[in-house]
Amino acid sequence: DTKTKLVDQDEKSIVVEMKGRSEAEIEKDMYALRSRIESAIGDSVLIQSIKKSGNVFTIRFSVEKSPAEDILEILKCYDEGTESRKFIPEE
C-alpha cells in the first residue's frame, strides 16, 4: 500500500509525499489521488512537479489552469487546412 501525507499547501497547490513498495504502485496511486481531488473540487488538477528519492515521491498538485486549455480554445477557431475565421492578417 502507498502511504500518503500532506507536506505543504497554499492557495493554489498542495504538496504530498507518497511512499510505496514500487514506483508503478506509487504512480498509479498518484493519478488516483489526482482524480479524487478533481472530483472533490470540480476542477482540473495539474501535476506540477515530481521529485523522487528512493521509494518516496514528493508531488506538487496545482489547481492553476493549464496553458494547454487556452491553446486548445484558440485551435478550435481553425478548420483543418484553412485560415482561422477569427484571424485577421496584418497588412
Tab-separated table of C-alpha atoms in Angstrom:
chain	number	residue	atom	x	y	z
A	1	ASP	CA	0.000	0.000	0.000
A	2	THR	CA	1.100	3.529	-0.758
A	3	LYS	CA	1.321	5.824	2.259
A	4	THR	CA	0.461	9.462	1.568
A	5	LYS	CA	0.923	12.541	3.720
A	6	LEU	CA	0.399	16.241	3.176
A	7	VAL	CA	3.706	18.118	3.254
A	8	ASP	CA	2.741	21.669	2.254
A	9	GLN	CA	-0.145	23.694	0.892
A	10	ASP	CA	-1.036	27.147	-0.312
A	11	GLU	CA	-3.996	28.747	-2.048
A	12	LYS	CA	-3.337	27.137	-5.446
A	13	SER	CA	-1.408	23.949	-4.686
A	14	ILE	CA	-0.697	21.098	-2.321
A	15	VAL	CA	2.439	19.022	-1.897
A	16	VAL	CA	2.123	15.394	-0.851
A	17	GLU	CA	4.672	12.738	-0.079
A	18	MET	CA	3.864	9.257	-1.338
A	19	LYS	CA	5.800	6.198	-0.225
A	20	GLY	CA	5.193	2.694	-1.537
A	21	ARG	CA	6.661	-0.643	-2.472
A	22	SER	CA	7.149	0.119	-6.146
A	23	GLU	CA	7.362	3.085	-8.494
A	24	ALA	CA	4.479	1.676	-10.580
A	25	GLU	CA	2.272	1.418	-7.484
A	26	ILE	CA	3.054	4.990	-6.449
A	27	GLU	CA	2.408	6.276	-9.964
A	28	LYS	CA	-0.977	4.508	-10.106
A	29	ASP	CA	-1.930	5.917	-6.706
A	30	MET	CA	-0.715	9.411	-7.671
A	31	TYR	CA	-3.129	9.526	-10.627
A	32	ALA	CA	-5.923	8.052	-8.489
A	33	LEU	CA	-5.338	10.780	-5.889
A	34	ARG	CA	-5.388	13.458	-8.587
A	35	SER	CA	-8.712	12.096	-9.854
A	36	ARG	CA	-10.198	12.133	-6.346
A	37	ILE	CA	-9.053	15.731	-5.799
A	38	GLU	CA	-10.561	16.771	-9.146
A	39	SER	CA	-13.873	15.127	-8.216
A	40	ALA	CA	-13.876	16.835	-4.829
A	41	ILE	CA	-13.172	20.355	-6.106
A	42	GLY	CA	-14.869	20.140	-9.514
A	43	ASP	CA	-11.827	21.457	-11.359
A	44	SER	CA	-8.849	20.020	-13.196
A	45	VAL	CA	-5.647	19.486	-11.243
A	46	LEU	CA	-2.149	19.615	-12.719
A	47	ILE	CA	0.854	17.648	-11.545
A	48	GLN	CA	3.383	20.494	-11.332
A	49	SER	CA	6.402	18.500	-10.214
A	50	ILE	CA	7.526	15.092	-9.048
A	51	LYS	CA	10.698	14.582	-7.019
A	52	LYS	CA	11.868	11.038	-6.375
A	53	SER	CA	14.148	9.872	-3.574
A	54	GLY	CA	14.315	6.086	-3.303
A	55	ASN	CA	10.751	4.857	-2.830
A	56	VAL	CA	9.481	8.297	-1.728
A	57	PHE	CA	7.875	10.657	-4.230
A	58	THR	CA	7.153	14.306	-3.444
A	59	ILE	CA	4.407	15.556	-5.744
A	60	ARG	CA	3.081	19.094	-6.190
A	61	PHE	CA	-0.518	19.242	-7.394
A	62	SER	CA	-1.855	22.577	-8.600
A	63	VAL	CA	-5.309	23.887	-9.441
A	64	GLU	CA	-3.871	26.502	-11.775
A	65	LYS	CA	-5.262	26.347	-15.294
A	66	SER	CA	-3.032	24.672	-17.851
A	67	PRO	CA	-1.893	26.835	-20.779
A	68	ALA	CA	-2.871	23.886	-22.977
A	69	GLU	CA	-6.535	24.693	-22.288
A	70	ASP	CA	-6.116	28.194	-23.744
A	71	ILE	CA	-4.183	26.817	-26.726
A	72	LEU	CA	-6.944	24.287	-27.449
A	73	GLU	CA	-9.549	27.066	-27.355
A	74	ILE	CA	-7.513	29.037	-29.900
A	75	LEU	CA	-7.121	25.985	-32.139
A	76	LYS	CA	-10.892	25.416	-32.134
A	77	CYS	CA	-11.116	28.582	-34.278
A	78	TYR	CA	-9.285	26.810	-37.122
A	79	ASP	CA	-10.654	24.379	-39.683
A	80	GLU	CA	-8.122	21.865	-40.946
A	81	GLY	CA	-6.175	23.365	-43.844
A	82	THR	CA	-7.828	26.789	-43.713
A	83	GLU	CA	-7.168	30.106	-42.038
A	84	SER	CA	-8.950	30.817	-38.801
A	85	ARG	CA	-12.290	32.528	-39.154
A	86	LYS	CA	-11.172	34.944	-36.413
A	87	PHE	CA	-7.674	35.582	-37.771
A	88	ILE	CA	-7.039	38.896	-39.494
A	89	PRO	CA	-3.588	39.077	-41.126
A	90	GLU	CA	-1.548	42.241	-40.745
A	91	GLU	CA	-1.329	44.468	-43.819
